[in-house]
PDB file of C-alpha atoms in Angstrom:
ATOM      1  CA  UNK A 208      -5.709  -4.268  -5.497  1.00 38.00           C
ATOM      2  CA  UNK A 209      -9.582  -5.454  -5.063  1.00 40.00           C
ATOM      3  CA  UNK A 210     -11.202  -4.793  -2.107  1.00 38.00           C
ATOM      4  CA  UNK A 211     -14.305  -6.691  -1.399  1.00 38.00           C
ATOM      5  CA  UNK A 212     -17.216  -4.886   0.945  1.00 36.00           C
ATOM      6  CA  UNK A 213     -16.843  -5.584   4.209  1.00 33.00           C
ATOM      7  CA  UNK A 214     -18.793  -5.747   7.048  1.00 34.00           C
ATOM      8  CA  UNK A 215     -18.204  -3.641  10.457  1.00 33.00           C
ATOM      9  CA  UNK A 216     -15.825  -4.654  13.281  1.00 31.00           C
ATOM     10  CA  UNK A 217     -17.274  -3.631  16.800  1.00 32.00           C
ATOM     11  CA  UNK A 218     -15.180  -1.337  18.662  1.00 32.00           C
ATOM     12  CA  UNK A 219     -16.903  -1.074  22.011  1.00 33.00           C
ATOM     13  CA  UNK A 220     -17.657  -3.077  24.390  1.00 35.00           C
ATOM     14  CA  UNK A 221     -21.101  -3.511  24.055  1.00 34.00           C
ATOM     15  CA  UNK A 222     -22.777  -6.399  25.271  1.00 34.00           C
ATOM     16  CA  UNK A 223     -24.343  -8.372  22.978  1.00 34.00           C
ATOM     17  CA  UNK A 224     -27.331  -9.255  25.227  1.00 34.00           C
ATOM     18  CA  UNK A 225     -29.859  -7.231  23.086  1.00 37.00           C
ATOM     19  CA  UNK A 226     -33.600  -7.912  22.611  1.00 37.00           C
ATOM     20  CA  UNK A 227     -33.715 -11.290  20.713  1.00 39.00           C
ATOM     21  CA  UNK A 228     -37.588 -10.996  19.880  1.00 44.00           C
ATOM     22  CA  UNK A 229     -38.430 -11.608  16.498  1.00 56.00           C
ATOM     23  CA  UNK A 230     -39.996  -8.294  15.549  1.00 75.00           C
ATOM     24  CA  UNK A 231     -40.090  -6.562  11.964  1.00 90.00           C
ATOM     25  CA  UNK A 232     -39.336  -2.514  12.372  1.00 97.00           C
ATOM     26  CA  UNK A 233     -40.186  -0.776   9.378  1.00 98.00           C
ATOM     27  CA  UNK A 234     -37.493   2.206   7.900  1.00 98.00           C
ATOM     28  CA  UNK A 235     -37.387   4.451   5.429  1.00 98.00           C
ATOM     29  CA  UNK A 236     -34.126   6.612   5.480  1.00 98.00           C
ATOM     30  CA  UNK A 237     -30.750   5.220   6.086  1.00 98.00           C
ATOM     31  CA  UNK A 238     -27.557   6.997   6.197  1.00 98.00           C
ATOM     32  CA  UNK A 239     -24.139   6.647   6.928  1.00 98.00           C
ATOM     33  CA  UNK A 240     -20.862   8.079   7.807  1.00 98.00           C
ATOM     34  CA  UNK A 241     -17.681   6.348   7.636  1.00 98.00           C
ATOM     35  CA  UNK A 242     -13.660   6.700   7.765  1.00 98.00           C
ATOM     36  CA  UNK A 243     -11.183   4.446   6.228  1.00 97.00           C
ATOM     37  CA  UNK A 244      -7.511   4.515   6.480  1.00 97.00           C
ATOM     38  CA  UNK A 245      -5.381   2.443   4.239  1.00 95.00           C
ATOM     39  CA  UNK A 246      -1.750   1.419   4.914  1.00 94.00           C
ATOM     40  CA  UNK A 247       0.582   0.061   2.478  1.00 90.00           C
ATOM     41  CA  UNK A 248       4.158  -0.566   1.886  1.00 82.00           C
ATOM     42  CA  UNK A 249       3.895   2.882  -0.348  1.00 82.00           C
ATOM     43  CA  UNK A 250       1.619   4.869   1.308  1.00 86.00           C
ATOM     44  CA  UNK A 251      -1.181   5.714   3.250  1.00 90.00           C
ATOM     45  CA  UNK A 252      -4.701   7.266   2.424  1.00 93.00           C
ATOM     46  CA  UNK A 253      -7.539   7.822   3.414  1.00 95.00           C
ATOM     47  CA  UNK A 254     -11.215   8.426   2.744  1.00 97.00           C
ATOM     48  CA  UNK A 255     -14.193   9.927   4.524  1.00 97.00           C
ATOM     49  CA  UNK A 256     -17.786   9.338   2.729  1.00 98.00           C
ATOM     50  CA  UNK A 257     -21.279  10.097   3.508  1.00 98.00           C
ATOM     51  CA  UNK A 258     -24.137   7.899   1.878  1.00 98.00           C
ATOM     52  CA  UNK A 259     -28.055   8.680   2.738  1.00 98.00           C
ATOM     53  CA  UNK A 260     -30.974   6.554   0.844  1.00 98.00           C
ATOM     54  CA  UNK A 261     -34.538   7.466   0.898  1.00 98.00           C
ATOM     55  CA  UNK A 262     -37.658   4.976   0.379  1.00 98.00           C
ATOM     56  CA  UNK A 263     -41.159   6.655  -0.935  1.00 98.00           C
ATOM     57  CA  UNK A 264     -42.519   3.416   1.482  1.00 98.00           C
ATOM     58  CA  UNK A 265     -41.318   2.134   4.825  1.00 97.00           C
ATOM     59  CA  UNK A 266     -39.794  -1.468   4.423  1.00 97.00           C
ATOM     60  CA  UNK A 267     -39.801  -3.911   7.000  1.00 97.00           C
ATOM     61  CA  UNK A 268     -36.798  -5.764   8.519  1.00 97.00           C
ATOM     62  CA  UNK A 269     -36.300  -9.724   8.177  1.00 96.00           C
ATOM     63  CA  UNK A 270     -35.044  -9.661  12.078  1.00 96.00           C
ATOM     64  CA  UNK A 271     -31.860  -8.108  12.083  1.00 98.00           C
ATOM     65  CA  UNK A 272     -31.843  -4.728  11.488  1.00 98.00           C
ATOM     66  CA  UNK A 273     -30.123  -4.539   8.337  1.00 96.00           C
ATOM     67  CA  UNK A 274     -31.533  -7.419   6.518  1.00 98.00           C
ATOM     68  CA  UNK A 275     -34.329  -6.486   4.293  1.00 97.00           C
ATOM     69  CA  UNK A 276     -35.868  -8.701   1.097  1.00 97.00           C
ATOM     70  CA  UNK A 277     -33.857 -10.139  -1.465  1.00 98.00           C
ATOM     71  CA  UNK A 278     -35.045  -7.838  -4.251  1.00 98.00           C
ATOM     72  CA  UNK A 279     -36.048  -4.487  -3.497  1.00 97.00           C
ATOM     73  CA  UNK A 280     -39.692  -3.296  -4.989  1.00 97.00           C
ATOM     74  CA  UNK A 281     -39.595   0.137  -3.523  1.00 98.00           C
ATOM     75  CA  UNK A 282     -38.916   3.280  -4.989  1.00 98.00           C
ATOM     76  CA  UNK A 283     -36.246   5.961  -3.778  1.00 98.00           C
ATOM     77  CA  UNK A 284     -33.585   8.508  -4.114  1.00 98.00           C
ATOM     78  CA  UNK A 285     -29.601   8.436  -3.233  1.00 98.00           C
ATOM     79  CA  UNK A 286     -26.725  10.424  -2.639  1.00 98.00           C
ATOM     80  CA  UNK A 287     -23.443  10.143  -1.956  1.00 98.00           C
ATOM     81  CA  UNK A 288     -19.987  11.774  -0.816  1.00 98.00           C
ATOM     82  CA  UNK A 289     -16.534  10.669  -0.960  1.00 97.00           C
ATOM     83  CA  UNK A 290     -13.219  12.572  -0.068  1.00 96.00           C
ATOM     84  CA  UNK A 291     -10.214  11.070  -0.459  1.00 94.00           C
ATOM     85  CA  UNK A 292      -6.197  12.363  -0.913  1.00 90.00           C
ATOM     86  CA  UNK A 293      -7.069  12.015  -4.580  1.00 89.00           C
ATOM     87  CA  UNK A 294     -10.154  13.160  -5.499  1.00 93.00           C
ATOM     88  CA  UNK A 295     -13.511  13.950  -4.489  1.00 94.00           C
ATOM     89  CA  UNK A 296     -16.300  11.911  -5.394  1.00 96.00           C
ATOM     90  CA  UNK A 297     -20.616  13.160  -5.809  1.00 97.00           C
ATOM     91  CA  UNK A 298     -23.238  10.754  -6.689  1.00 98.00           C
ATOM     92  CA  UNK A 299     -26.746  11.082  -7.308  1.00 98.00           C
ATOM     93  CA  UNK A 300     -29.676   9.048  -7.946  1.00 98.00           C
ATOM     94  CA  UNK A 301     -33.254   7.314  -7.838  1.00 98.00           C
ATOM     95  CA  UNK A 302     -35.236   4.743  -8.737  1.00 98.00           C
ATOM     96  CA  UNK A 303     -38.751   4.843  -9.707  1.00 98.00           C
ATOM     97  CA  UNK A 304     -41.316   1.424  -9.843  1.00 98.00           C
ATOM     98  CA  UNK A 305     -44.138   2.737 -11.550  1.00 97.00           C
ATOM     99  CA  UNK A 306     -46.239  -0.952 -11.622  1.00 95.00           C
ATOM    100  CA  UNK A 307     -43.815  -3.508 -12.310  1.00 97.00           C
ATOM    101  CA  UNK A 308     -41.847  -1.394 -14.748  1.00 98.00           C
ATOM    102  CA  UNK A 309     -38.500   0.107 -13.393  1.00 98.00           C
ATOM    103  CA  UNK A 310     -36.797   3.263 -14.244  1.00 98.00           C
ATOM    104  CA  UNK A 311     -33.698   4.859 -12.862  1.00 98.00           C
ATOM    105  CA  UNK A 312     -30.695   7.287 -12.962  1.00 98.00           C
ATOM    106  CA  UNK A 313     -27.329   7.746 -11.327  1.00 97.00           C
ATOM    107  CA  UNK A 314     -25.171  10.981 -12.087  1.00 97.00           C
ATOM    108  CA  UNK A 315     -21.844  10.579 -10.626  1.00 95.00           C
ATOM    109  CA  UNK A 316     -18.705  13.894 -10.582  1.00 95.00           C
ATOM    110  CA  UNK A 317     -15.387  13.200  -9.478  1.00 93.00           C
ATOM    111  CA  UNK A 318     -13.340  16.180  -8.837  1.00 91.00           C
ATOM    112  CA  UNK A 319      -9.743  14.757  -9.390  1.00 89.00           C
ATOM    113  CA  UNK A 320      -6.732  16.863  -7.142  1.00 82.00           C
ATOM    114  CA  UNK A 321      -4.283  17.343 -10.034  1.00 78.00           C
ATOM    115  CA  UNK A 322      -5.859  16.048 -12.953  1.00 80.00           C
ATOM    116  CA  UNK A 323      -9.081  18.269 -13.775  1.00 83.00           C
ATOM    117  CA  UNK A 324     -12.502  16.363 -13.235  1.00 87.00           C
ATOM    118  CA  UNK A 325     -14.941  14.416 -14.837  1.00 89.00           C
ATOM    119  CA  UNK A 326     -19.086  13.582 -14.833  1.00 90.00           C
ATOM    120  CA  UNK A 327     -20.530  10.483 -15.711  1.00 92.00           C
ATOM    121  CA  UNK A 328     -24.550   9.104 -15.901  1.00 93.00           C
ATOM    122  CA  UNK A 329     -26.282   5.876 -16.167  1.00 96.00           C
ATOM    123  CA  UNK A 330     -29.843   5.094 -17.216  1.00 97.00           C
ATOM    124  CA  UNK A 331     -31.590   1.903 -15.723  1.00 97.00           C
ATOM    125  CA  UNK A 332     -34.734   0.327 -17.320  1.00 98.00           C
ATOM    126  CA  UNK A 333     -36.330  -3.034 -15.687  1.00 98.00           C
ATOM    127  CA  UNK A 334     -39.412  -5.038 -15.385  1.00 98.00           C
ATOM    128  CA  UNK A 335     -40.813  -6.951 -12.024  1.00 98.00           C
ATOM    129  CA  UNK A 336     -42.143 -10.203 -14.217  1.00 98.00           C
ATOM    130  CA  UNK A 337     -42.889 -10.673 -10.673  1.00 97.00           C
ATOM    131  CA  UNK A 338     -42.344 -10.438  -6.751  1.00 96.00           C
ATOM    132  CA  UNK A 339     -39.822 -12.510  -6.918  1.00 97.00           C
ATOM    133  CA  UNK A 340     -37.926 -11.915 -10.209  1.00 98.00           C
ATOM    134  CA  UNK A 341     -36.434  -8.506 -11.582  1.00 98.00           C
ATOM    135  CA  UNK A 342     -34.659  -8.165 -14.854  1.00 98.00           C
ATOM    136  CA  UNK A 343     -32.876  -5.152 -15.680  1.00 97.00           C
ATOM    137  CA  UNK A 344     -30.717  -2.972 -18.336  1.00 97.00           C
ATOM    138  CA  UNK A 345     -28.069  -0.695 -17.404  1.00 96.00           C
ATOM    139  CA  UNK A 346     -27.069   1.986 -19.994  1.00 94.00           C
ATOM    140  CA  UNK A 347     -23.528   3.294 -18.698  1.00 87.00           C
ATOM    141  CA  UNK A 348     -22.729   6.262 -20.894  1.00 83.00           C
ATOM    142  CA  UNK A 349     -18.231   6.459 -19.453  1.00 75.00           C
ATOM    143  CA  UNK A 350     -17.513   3.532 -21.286  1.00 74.00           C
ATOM    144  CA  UNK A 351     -21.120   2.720 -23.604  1.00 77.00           C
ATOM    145  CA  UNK A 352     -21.774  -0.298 -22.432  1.00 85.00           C
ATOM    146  CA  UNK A 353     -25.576  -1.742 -21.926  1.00 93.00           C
ATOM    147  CA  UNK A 354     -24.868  -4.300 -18.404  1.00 95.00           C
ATOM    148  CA  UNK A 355     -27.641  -7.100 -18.651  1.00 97.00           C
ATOM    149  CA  UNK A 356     -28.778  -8.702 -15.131  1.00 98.00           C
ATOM    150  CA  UNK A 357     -31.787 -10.840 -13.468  1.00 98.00           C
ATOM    151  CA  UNK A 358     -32.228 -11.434  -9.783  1.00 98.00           C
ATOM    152  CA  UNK A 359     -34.293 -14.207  -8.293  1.00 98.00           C
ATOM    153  CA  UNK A 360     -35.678 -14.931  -4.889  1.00 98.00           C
ATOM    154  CA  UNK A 361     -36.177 -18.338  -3.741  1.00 98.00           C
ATOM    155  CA  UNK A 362     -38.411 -18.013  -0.631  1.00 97.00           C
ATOM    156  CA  UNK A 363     -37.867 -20.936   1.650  1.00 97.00           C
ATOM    157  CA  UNK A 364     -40.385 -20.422   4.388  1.00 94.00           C
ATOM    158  CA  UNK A 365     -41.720 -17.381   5.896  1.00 91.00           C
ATOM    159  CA  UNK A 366     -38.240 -16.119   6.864  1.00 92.00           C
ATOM    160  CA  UNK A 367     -35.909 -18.004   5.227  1.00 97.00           C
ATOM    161  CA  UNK A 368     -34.723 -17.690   1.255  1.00 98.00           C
ATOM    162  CA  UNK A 369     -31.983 -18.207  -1.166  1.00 98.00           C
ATOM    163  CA  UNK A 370     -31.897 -15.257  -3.842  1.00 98.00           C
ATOM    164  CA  UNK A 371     -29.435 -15.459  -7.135  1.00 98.00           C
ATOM    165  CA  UNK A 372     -28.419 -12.675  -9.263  1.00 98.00           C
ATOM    166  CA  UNK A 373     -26.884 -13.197 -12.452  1.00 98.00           C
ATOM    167  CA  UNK A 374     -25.142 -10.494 -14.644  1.00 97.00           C
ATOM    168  CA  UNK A 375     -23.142  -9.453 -17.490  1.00 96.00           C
ATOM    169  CA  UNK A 376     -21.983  -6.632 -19.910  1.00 91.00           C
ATOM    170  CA  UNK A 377     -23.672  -6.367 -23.687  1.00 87.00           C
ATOM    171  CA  UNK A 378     -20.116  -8.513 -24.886  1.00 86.00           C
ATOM    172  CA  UNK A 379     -20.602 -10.815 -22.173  1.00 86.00           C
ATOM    173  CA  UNK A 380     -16.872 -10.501 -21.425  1.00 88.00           C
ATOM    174  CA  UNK A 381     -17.712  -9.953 -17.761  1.00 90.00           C
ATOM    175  CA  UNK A 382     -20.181 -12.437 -16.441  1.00 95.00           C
ATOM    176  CA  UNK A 383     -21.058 -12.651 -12.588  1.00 97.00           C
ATOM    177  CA  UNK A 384     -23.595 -15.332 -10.810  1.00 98.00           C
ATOM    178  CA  UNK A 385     -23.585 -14.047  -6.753  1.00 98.00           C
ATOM    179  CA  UNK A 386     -26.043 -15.892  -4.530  1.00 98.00           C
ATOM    180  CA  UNK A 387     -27.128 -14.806  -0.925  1.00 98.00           C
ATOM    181  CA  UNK A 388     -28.335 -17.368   1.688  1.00 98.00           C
ATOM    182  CA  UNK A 389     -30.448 -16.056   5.054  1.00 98.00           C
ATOM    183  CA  UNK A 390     -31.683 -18.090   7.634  1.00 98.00           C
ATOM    184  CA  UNK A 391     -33.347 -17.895  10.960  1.00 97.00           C
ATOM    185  CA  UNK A 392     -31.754 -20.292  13.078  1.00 98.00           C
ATOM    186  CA  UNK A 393     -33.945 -19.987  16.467  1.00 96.00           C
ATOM    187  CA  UNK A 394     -33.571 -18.082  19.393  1.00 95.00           C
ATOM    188  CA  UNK A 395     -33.221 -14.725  17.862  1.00 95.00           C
ATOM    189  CA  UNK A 396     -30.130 -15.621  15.964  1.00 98.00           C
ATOM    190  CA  UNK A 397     -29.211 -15.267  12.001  1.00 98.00           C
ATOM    191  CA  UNK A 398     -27.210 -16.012   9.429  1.00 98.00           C
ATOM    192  CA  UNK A 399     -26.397 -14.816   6.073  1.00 98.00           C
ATOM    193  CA  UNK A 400     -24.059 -16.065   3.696  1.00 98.00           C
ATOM    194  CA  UNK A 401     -23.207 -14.620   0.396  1.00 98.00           C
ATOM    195  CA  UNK A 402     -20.891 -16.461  -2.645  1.00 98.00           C
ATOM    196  CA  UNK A 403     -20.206 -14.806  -6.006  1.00 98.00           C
ATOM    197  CA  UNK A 404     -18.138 -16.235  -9.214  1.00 97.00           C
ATOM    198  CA  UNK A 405     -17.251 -14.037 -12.235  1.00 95.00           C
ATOM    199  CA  UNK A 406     -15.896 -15.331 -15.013  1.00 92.00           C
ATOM    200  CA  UNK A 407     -13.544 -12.794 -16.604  1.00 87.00           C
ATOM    201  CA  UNK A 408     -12.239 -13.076 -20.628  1.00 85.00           C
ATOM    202  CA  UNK A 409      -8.638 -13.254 -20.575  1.00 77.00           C
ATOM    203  CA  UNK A 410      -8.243 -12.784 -17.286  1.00 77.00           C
ATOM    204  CA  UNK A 411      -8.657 -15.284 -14.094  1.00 79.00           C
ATOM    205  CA  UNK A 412     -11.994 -15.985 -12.892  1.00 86.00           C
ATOM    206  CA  UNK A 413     -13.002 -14.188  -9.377  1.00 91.00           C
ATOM    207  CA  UNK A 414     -14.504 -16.340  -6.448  1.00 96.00           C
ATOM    208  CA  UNK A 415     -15.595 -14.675  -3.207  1.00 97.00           C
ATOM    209  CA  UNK A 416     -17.717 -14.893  -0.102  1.00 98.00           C
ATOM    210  CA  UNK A 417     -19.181 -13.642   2.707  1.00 98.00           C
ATOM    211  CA  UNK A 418     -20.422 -14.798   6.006  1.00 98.00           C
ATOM    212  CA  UNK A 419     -22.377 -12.973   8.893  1.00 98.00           C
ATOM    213  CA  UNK A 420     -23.692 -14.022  11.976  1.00 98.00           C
ATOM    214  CA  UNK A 421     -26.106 -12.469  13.639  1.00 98.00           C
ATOM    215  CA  UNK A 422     -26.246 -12.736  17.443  1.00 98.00           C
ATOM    216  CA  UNK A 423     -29.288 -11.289  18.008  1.00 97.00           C
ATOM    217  CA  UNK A 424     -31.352  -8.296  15.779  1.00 97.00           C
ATOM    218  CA  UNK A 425     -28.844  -5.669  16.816  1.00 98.00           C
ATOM    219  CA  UNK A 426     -25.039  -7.478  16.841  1.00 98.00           C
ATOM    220  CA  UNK A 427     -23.829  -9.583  14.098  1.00 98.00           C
ATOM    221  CA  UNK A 428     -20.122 -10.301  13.408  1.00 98.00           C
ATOM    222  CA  UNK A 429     -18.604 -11.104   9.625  1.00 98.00           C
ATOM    223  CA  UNK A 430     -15.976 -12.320   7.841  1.00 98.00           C
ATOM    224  CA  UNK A 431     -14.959 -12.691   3.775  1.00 98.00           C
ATOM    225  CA  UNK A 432     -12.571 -14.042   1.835  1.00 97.00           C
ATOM    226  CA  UNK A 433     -11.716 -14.482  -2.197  1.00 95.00           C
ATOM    227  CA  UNK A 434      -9.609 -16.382  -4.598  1.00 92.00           C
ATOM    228  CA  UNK A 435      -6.963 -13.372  -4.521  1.00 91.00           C
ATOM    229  CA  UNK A 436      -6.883 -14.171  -1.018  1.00 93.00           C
ATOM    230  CA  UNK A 437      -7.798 -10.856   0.615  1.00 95.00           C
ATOM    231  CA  UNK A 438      -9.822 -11.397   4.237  1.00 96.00           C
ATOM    232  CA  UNK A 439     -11.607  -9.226   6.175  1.00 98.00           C
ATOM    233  CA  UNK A 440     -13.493  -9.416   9.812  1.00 98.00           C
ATOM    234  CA  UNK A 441     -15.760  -6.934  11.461  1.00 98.00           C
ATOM    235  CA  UNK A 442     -18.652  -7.041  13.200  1.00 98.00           C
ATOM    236  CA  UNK A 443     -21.591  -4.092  13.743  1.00 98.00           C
ATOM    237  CA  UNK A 444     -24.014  -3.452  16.918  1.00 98.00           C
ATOM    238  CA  UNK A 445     -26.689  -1.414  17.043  1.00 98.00           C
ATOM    239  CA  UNK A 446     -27.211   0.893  19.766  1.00 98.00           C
ATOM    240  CA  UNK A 447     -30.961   1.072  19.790  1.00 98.00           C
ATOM    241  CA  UNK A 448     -33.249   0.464  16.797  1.00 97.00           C
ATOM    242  CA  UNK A 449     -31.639   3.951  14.864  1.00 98.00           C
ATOM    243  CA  UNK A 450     -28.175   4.178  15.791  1.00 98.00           C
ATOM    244  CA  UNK A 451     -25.499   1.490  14.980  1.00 98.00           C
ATOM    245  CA  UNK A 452     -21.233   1.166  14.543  1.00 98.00           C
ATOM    246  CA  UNK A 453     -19.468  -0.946  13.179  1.00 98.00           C
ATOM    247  CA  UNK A 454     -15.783  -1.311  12.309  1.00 97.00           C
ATOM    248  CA  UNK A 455     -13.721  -3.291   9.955  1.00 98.00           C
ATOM    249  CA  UNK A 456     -10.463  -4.686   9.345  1.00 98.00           C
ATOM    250  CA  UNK A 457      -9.439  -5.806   5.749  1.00 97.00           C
ATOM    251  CA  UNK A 458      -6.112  -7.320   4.624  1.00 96.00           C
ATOM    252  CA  UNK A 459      -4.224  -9.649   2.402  1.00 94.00           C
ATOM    253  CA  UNK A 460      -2.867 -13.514   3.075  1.00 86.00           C
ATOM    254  CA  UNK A 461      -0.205 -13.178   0.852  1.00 82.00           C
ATOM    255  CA  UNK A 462       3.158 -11.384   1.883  1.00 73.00           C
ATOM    256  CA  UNK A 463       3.727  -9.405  -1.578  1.00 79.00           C
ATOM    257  CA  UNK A 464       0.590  -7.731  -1.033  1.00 82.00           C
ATOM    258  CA  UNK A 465       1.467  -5.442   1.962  1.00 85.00           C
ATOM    259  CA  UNK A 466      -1.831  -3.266   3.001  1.00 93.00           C
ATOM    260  CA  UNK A 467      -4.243  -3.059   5.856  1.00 95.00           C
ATOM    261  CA  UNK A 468      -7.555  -1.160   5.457  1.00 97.00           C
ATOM    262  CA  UNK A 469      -9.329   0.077   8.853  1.00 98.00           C
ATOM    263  CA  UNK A 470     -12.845   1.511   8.789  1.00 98.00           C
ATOM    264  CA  UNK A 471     -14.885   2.658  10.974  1.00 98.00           C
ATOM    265  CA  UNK A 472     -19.125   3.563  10.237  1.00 98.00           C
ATOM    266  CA  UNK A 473     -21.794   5.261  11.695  1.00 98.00           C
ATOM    267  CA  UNK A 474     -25.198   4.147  10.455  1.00 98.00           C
ATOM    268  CA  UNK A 475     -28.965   5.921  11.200  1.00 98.00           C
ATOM    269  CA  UNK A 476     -32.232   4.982   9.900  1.00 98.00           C
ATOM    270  CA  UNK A 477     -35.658   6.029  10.670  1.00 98.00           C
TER     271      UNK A 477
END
């Protein structure tokens, strides 16, 4: 079963009259905590995570207040924490931009219930040729594999732009082309909307996509769908310009594929 990232689905009753002034706030920490519970004709599960990202320099919001540039150019640190009724799940990292050269490193432990437990790290090396276009290497030591991939930005006007990101592994039996689409449409509204297409060796080829729309800088509702014909709709409003929630709901078209997936998040930044 693939699930694709979903946005949040509002579970208040918040009105959605917030401040519609186009005005950049500037963050540098954001961090999360979220629960998911998954139902299917088997079983349920489900999951509790924490996620917190650092940036060594504050970057400024497009309008909403989770929509930041295409390609990020700032260095910072991550962690995460997942708990499931499996396993439990630590992951920690950084990235560095020293110039236009990019280093990194992720260190991930999973701590499996009955089946002993397991570390894995990647090493990331990149170059900003410039602003606007980042290649980058990926050296996963769990399976050896060097994962190849170049994002571009396409900026449109002074808000608007059209960034692409293609990607592959070192046999090129995975490759992926996702594109992301964000627009100011006037009167404090957005929109984003996000397509990817992988093209899998001997197996079928993945499309997916993703729209949100934003009703003003702090509420935004979302829906996706792919080719394997899982959905999902949620929407997220933020409180003030710190706090926000969000909830989602995520489930499958077809009848053979019995599961619903509920989340609900808690986001701060500062």
């Amino acid at each position: 079963m693939k699930l694709l990232p979903i946005a949040a689905l509002l579970l208040t009753g918040t009105s959605l009259l917030a401040s519609t002034g186009v005005h950049a706030e500037d963050y540098q920490s954001f961090s999360s905590v979220s629960y998911s519970d998954l139902d299917t004709k088997y079983n349920d599960s489900d999951a509790f995570s924490l996620n917190s990202r650092y940036y060594f320099d504050k970057k400024s919001t497009l309008g909403p207040l989770d929509e930041f540039e295409y390609i990020n150019k700032t260095s910072n640190v991550f962690g995460s924490f997942t708990d499931t009724d499996f396993s439990k799940n630590f992951t920690l990292g950084g990235e560095a931009f020293i110039d236009k050269l990019l280093v990194g490193a992720t260190y991930h432990y999973n701590d499996f219930d009955h089946s002993g437990s397991d570390d894995t790290y990647s090493l990331t090396l990149g170059y900003l040729i410039s602003d606007d276009f980042l290649i980058k290497v990926v050296k996963d030591d769990n399976n050896d594999e060097y994962l190849f991939s170049a994002s571009y930005n396409h900026q449109i006007n002074d808000s608007d732009y059209i960034g692409f990101t293609y990607s592959t592994d070192d046999d090129t039996d995975v490759q992926t082309l996702a594109t992301k689409y964000f627009t100011d449409l006037g009167q404090g509204r957005y929109l984003t909307a996000e397509v990817s297409f992988s093209d899998i060796d001997d197996a079928d080829n993945d499309l997916a996509g993703r729209v949100e729309y934003f009703f003003n800088s702090h509420t935004s509702m979302a829906a996706s769908y792919n080719d394997d014909d899982d959905y999902s709709v949620g929407a997220k409003h933020y409180f003030n310009k710190n706090y926000a929630l969000g909830a989602s709901y995520q489930s499958n078209t077809d009848s053979d594929i019995d599961y619903d997936l509920y989340t609900i998040d808690f986001t701060a930044q500062f």
